[in-house]
PDB file of C-alpha atoms in Angstrom:
ATOM      1  CA  MET I   1       7.267  -6.248  -0.265  1.00 36.00           C
ATOM      2  CA  VAL I   2       4.662  -8.897   0.353  1.00 33.00           C
ATOM      3  CA  THR I   3       4.769 -11.070  -2.733  1.00 31.00           C
ATOM      4  CA  ALA I   4       2.323 -13.428  -4.391  1.00 30.00           C
ATOM      5  CA  ARG I   5       2.583 -17.136  -3.737  1.00 30.00           C
ATOM      6  CA  GLY I   6       3.621 -18.812  -6.951  1.00 31.00           C
ATOM      7  CA  ALA I   7       4.106 -17.270 -10.351  1.00 32.00           C
ATOM      8  CA  SER I   8       1.437 -15.049 -11.806  1.00 36.00           C
ATOM      9  CA  PRO I   9       0.344 -15.459 -15.421  1.00 37.00           C
ATOM     10  CA  ASP I  10       0.469 -11.714 -16.096  1.00 41.00           C
ATOM     11  CA  PRO I  11       3.518  -9.775 -14.952  1.00 36.00           C
ATOM     12  CA  PRO I  12       2.580  -7.010 -12.516  1.00 40.00           C
ATOM     13  CA  CYS I  13       3.272  -3.384 -13.128  1.00 41.00           C
ATOM     14  CA  VAL I  14       5.821  -2.025 -10.657  1.00 40.00           C
ATOM     15  CA  VAL I  15       6.292   1.722 -10.454  1.00 43.00           C
ATOM     16  CA  GLY I  16       8.162   4.196  -8.295  1.00 45.00           C
ATOM     17  CA  SER I  17       7.190   7.782  -7.673  1.00 44.00           C
ATOM     18  CA  GLU I  18       8.868  11.126  -8.058  1.00 42.00           C
ATOM     19  CA  HIS I  19       6.090  13.431  -6.958  1.00 40.00           C
ATOM     20  CA  GLY I  20       6.304  16.514  -4.862  1.00 38.00           C
ATOM     21  CA  ALA I  21       7.015  18.820  -7.815  1.00 37.00           C
ATOM     22  CA  ARG I  22       7.051  21.824  -5.518  1.00 36.00           C
ATOM     23  CA  SER I  23       9.549  20.283  -3.140  1.00 36.00           C
ATOM     24  CA  ARG I  24      11.373  17.987  -5.579  1.00 35.00           C
ATOM     25  CA  VAL I  25      11.383  15.235  -2.965  1.00 41.00           C
ATOM     26  CA  TRP I  26      11.722  11.602  -3.995  1.00 44.00           C
ATOM     27  CA  MET I  27       8.830   9.733  -2.403  1.00 51.00           C
ATOM     28  CA  PRO I  28       9.453   6.016  -2.787  1.00 61.00           C
ATOM     29  CA  VAL I  29       6.016   4.544  -3.252  1.00 67.00           C
ATOM     30  CA  PHE I  30       6.220   1.203  -5.020  1.00 71.00           C
ATOM     31  CA  ILE I  31       3.048  -0.316  -6.421  1.00 76.00           C
ATOM     32  CA  ARG I  32       2.749  -3.886  -7.614  1.00 74.00           C
ATOM     33  CA  ALA I  33      -0.525  -4.453  -9.398  1.00 70.00           C
ATOM     34  CA  ARG I  34      -2.357  -6.397 -12.054  1.00 70.00           C
ATOM     35  CA  ASP I  35      -5.701  -5.611 -13.606  1.00 76.00           C
ATOM     36  CA  CYS I  36      -5.778  -1.892 -12.949  1.00 79.00           C
ATOM     37  CA  GLY I  37      -5.088   1.145 -15.058  1.00 85.00           C
ATOM     38  CA  GLN I  38      -2.916   4.203 -14.783  1.00 88.00           C
ATOM     39  CA  ALA I  39      -5.680   6.238 -13.090  1.00 91.00           C
ATOM     40  CA  GLU I  40      -5.899   3.671 -10.292  1.00 92.00           C
ATOM     41  CA  ILE I  41      -2.111   3.518  -9.886  1.00 90.00           C
ATOM     42  CA  GLU I  42      -1.915   7.319  -9.682  1.00 91.00           C
ATOM     43  CA  ALA I  43      -4.742   7.355  -7.120  1.00 93.00           C
ATOM     44  CA  ILE I  44      -2.920   4.809  -4.937  1.00 93.00           C
ATOM     45  CA  ARG I  45       0.281   6.825  -5.156  1.00 90.00           C
ATOM     46  CA  ARG I  46      -1.605  10.020  -4.289  1.00 93.00           C
ATOM     47  CA  GLY I  47      -3.258   8.402  -1.251  1.00 94.00           C
ATOM     48  CA  VAL I  48       0.070   7.187   0.150  1.00 93.00           C
ATOM     49  CA  GLU I  49       1.923  10.417  -0.600  1.00 91.00           C
ATOM     50  CA  GLN I  50      -0.737  12.570   1.064  1.00 93.00           C
ATOM     51  CA  VAL I  51      -0.365  10.575   4.284  1.00 93.00           C
ATOM     52  CA  LEU I  52       3.445  10.620   4.168  1.00 91.00           C
ATOM     53  CA  THR I  53       3.478  14.382   3.590  1.00 90.00           C
ATOM     54  CA  TYR I  54       0.898  15.033   6.313  1.00 91.00           C
ATOM     55  CA  GLU I  55       2.853  12.882   8.775  1.00 89.00           C
ATOM     56  CA  GLY I  56       6.087  14.733   7.960  1.00 88.00           C
ATOM     57  CA  ARG I  57       7.689  11.637   6.420  1.00 86.00           C
ATOM     58  CA  PRO I  58       7.861  12.534   2.700  1.00 82.00           C
ATOM     59  CA  GLU I  59      10.952  10.429   2.062  1.00 81.00           C
ATOM     60  CA  ALA I  60       9.765   7.292   3.849  1.00 85.00           C
ATOM     61  CA  GLU I  61       9.299   4.210   1.691  1.00 86.00           C
ATOM     62  CA  VAL I  62       6.029   2.312   1.333  1.00 89.00           C
ATOM     63  CA  SER I  63       5.138  -0.510  -1.025  1.00 90.00           C
ATOM     64  CA  VAL I  64       1.608  -1.329  -2.129  1.00 91.00           C
ATOM     65  CA  TYR I  65       0.574  -4.714  -3.475  1.00 91.00           C
ATOM     66  CA  LEU I  66      -2.801  -5.283  -5.148  1.00 92.00           C
ATOM     67  CA  THR I  67      -4.103  -8.819  -4.962  1.00 92.00           C
ATOM     68  CA  ASP I  68      -7.355 -10.792  -4.941  1.00 93.00           C
ATOM     69  CA  ASP I  69      -9.689 -11.925  -2.160  1.00 95.00           C
ATOM     70  CA  ALA I  70      -8.198 -15.440  -2.007  1.00 95.00           C
ATOM     71  CA  GLU I  71      -4.659 -14.240  -1.357  1.00 93.00           C
ATOM     72  CA  ILE I  72      -5.594 -11.500   1.096  1.00 95.00           C
ATOM     73  CA  ALA I  73      -7.786 -14.021   2.979  1.00 97.00           C
ATOM     74  CA  GLY I  74      -4.722 -16.261   3.323  1.00 96.00           C
ATOM     75  CA  LEU I  75      -2.654 -13.354   4.638  1.00 95.00           C
ATOM     76  CA  ASN I  76      -5.470 -12.312   6.982  1.00 95.00           C
ATOM     77  CA  ALA I  77      -5.651 -15.859   8.358  1.00 96.00           C
ATOM     78  CA  ALA I  78      -1.884 -16.165   8.738  1.00 95.00           C
ATOM     79  CA  TYR I  79      -1.266 -12.797  10.392  1.00 92.00           C
ATOM     80  CA  ARG I  80      -4.562 -11.917  12.123  1.00 94.00           C
ATOM     81  CA  GLN I  81      -6.154 -15.358  12.591  1.00 95.00           C
ATOM     82  CA  ILE I  82      -9.237 -14.161  10.697  1.00 95.00           C
ATOM     83  CA  ASP I  83     -10.176 -16.637   7.978  1.00 94.00           C
ATOM     84  CA  ALA I  84     -11.857 -14.188   5.589  1.00 97.00           C
ATOM     85  CA  PRO I  85     -10.879 -11.620   2.995  1.00 96.00           C
ATOM     86  CA  THR I  86     -10.490  -7.989   3.988  1.00 97.00           C
ATOM     87  CA  ASP I  87     -10.006  -4.780   2.047  1.00 97.00           C
ATOM     88  CA  VAL I  88      -6.539  -3.740   3.271  1.00 97.00           C
ATOM     89  CA  LEU I  89      -3.719  -5.130   5.410  1.00 96.00           C
ATOM     90  CA  SER I  90      -0.603  -3.321   6.619  1.00 93.00           C
ATOM     91  CA  PHE I  91       2.739  -4.843   7.499  1.00 92.00           C
ATOM     92  CA  SER I  92       4.905  -2.399   9.403  1.00 86.00           C
ATOM     93  CA  GLN I  93       8.668  -2.603   9.227  1.00 82.00           C
ATOM     94  CA  VAL I  94       9.017   0.072  11.892  1.00 75.00           C
ATOM     95  CA  GLU I  95       6.968  -1.295  14.786  1.00 67.00           C
ATOM     96  CA  THR I  96       8.315  -4.460  16.329  1.00 58.00           C
ATOM     97  CA  ALA I  97       7.083  -6.892  18.958  1.00 58.00           C
ATOM     98  CA  THR I  98      10.511  -6.715  20.608  1.00 57.00           C
ATOM     99  CA  ASP I  99      12.884  -3.909  21.437  1.00 58.00           C
ATOM    100  CA  ALA I 100      14.634  -4.357  18.091  1.00 54.00           C
ATOM    101  CA  PRO I 101      15.236  -1.078  16.254  1.00 53.00           C
ATOM    102  CA  PRO I 102      13.465  -0.329  12.974  1.00 50.00           C
ATOM    103  CA  ILE I 103      15.278  -1.177   9.751  1.00 48.00           C
ATOM    104  CA  ALA I 104      16.552   2.390   9.360  1.00 48.00           C
ATOM    105  CA  PRO I 105      16.093   4.526  12.471  1.00 50.00           C
ATOM    106  CA  ARG I 106      14.853   8.060  11.887  1.00 51.00           C
ATOM    107  CA  GLY I 107      17.813  10.340  11.309  1.00 52.00           C
ATOM    108  CA  VAL I 108      19.800   7.691   9.423  1.00 54.00           C
ATOM    109  CA  GLY I 109      17.720   8.131   6.289  1.00 58.00           C
ATOM    110  CA  GLU I 110      14.031   7.518   6.146  1.00 60.00           C
ATOM    111  CA  PRO I 111      12.971   3.975   6.990  1.00 74.00           C
ATOM    112  CA  ILE I 112      11.046   1.519   4.952  1.00 80.00           C
ATOM    113  CA  LEU I 113       7.726   2.036   6.730  1.00 85.00           C
ATOM    114  CA  GLY I 114       6.194  -1.163   5.437  1.00 88.00           C
ATOM    115  CA  ASP I 115       3.878  -2.836   3.000  1.00 91.00           C
ATOM    116  CA  VAL I 116       0.212  -2.238   2.251  1.00 94.00           C
ATOM    117  CA  VAL I 117      -1.788  -5.069   0.673  1.00 95.00           C
ATOM    118  CA  ILE I 118      -5.138  -4.247  -0.940  1.00 95.00           C
ATOM    119  CA  SER I 119      -7.746  -6.643  -2.311  1.00 95.00           C
ATOM    120  CA  LEU I 120      -8.723  -5.311  -5.717  1.00 94.00           C
ATOM    121  CA  GLU I 121     -11.860  -7.502  -5.657  1.00 94.00           C
ATOM    122  CA  THR I 122     -13.066  -6.069  -2.360  1.00 97.00           C
ATOM    123  CA  ALA I 123     -12.138  -2.539  -3.449  1.00 96.00           C
ATOM    124  CA  ARG I 124     -14.342  -2.918  -6.539  1.00 95.00           C
ATOM    125  CA  VAL I 125     -17.308  -4.110  -4.437  1.00 97.00           C
ATOM    126  CA  GLN I 126     -16.883  -1.304  -1.902  1.00 98.00           C
ATOM    127  CA  ALA I 127     -16.560   1.334  -4.637  1.00 97.00           C
ATOM    128  CA  ALA I 128     -19.785   0.123  -6.273  1.00 98.00           C
ATOM    129  CA  ARG I 129     -21.609   0.133  -2.919  1.00 97.00           C
ATOM    130  CA  ARG I 130     -20.804   3.765  -2.302  1.00 96.00           C
ATOM    131  CA  SER I 131     -21.081   4.856  -5.952  1.00 98.00           C
ATOM    132  CA  ALA I 132     -17.406   5.843  -6.044  1.00 97.00           C
ATOM    133  CA  SER I 133     -14.796   5.232  -8.683  1.00 96.00           C
ATOM    134  CA  LEU I 134     -12.338   2.385  -8.220  1.00 95.00           C
ATOM    135  CA  ALA I 135      -9.538   4.972  -8.234  1.00 96.00           C
ATOM    136  CA  ASP I 136     -11.132   6.872  -5.323  1.00 97.00           C
ATOM    137  CA  GLU I 137     -11.645   3.662  -3.343  1.00 97.00           C
ATOM    138  CA  LEU I 138      -8.046   2.567  -3.910  1.00 96.00           C
ATOM    139  CA  ALA I 139      -6.712   5.989  -2.866  1.00 96.00           C
ATOM    140  CA  GLU I 140      -8.699   5.759   0.369  1.00 97.00           C
ATOM    141  CA  LEU I 141      -7.550   2.183   1.080  1.00 97.00           C
ATOM    142  CA  ALA I 142      -3.920   3.086   0.321  1.00 95.00           C
ATOM    143  CA  ALA I 143      -4.085   6.065   2.682  1.00 95.00           C
ATOM    144  CA  HIS I 144      -5.804   3.945   5.360  1.00 96.00           C
ATOM    145  CA  GLY I 145      -3.187   1.204   5.062  1.00 95.00           C
ATOM    146  CA  THR I 146      -0.325   3.710   5.209  1.00 93.00           C
ATOM    147  CA  LEU I 147      -1.708   5.237   8.407  1.00 90.00           C
ATOM    148  CA  HIS I 148      -1.482   1.831  10.091  1.00 83.00           C
TER     149      HIS I 148
END
C-alpha cells in the first residue's frame, strides 16, 4: 500500500471487505482513510468491487488510500513528472516495465493488483462541481483507479 510520509495525527481507518453475499467470495479491498465516513468507505468498496467482478477478478486484492492534494501532488511529480495534484493515481503490481512476472501469477491465487490513491480534497471539489455526493465521486474515482 502506498503510505503517507511521516506520522499522521489521526490514525486512519483500515477496513477489509467480505462482500459478494450471493457468491460468498472474499474480496480483499483495503481502504486507508481519514476524514471520511462510513458511507464514503462503502462507496469506495462498492466501486472497486464492481470493477473486480466485471473483470472476472473477484478475489484480486486492491488497496485504496485517501490523502490530500499536497501528498498526491508529490506522488504525481515523483511517478508521472507532473508537478500538480490530481484526483486519482494507480500503482499496478501486475504490470511491469520488465519481463518480471507479477507478484502472484494468475492461477496461483489472485494477485495483488495494486494500489489506488485518491485525493479527498480534489474529490470534494469535483463532487461539488457536478452536484454529486462525495460518496458517489469516491466510488467513481475508486472504480476508475482500479481499471488502470
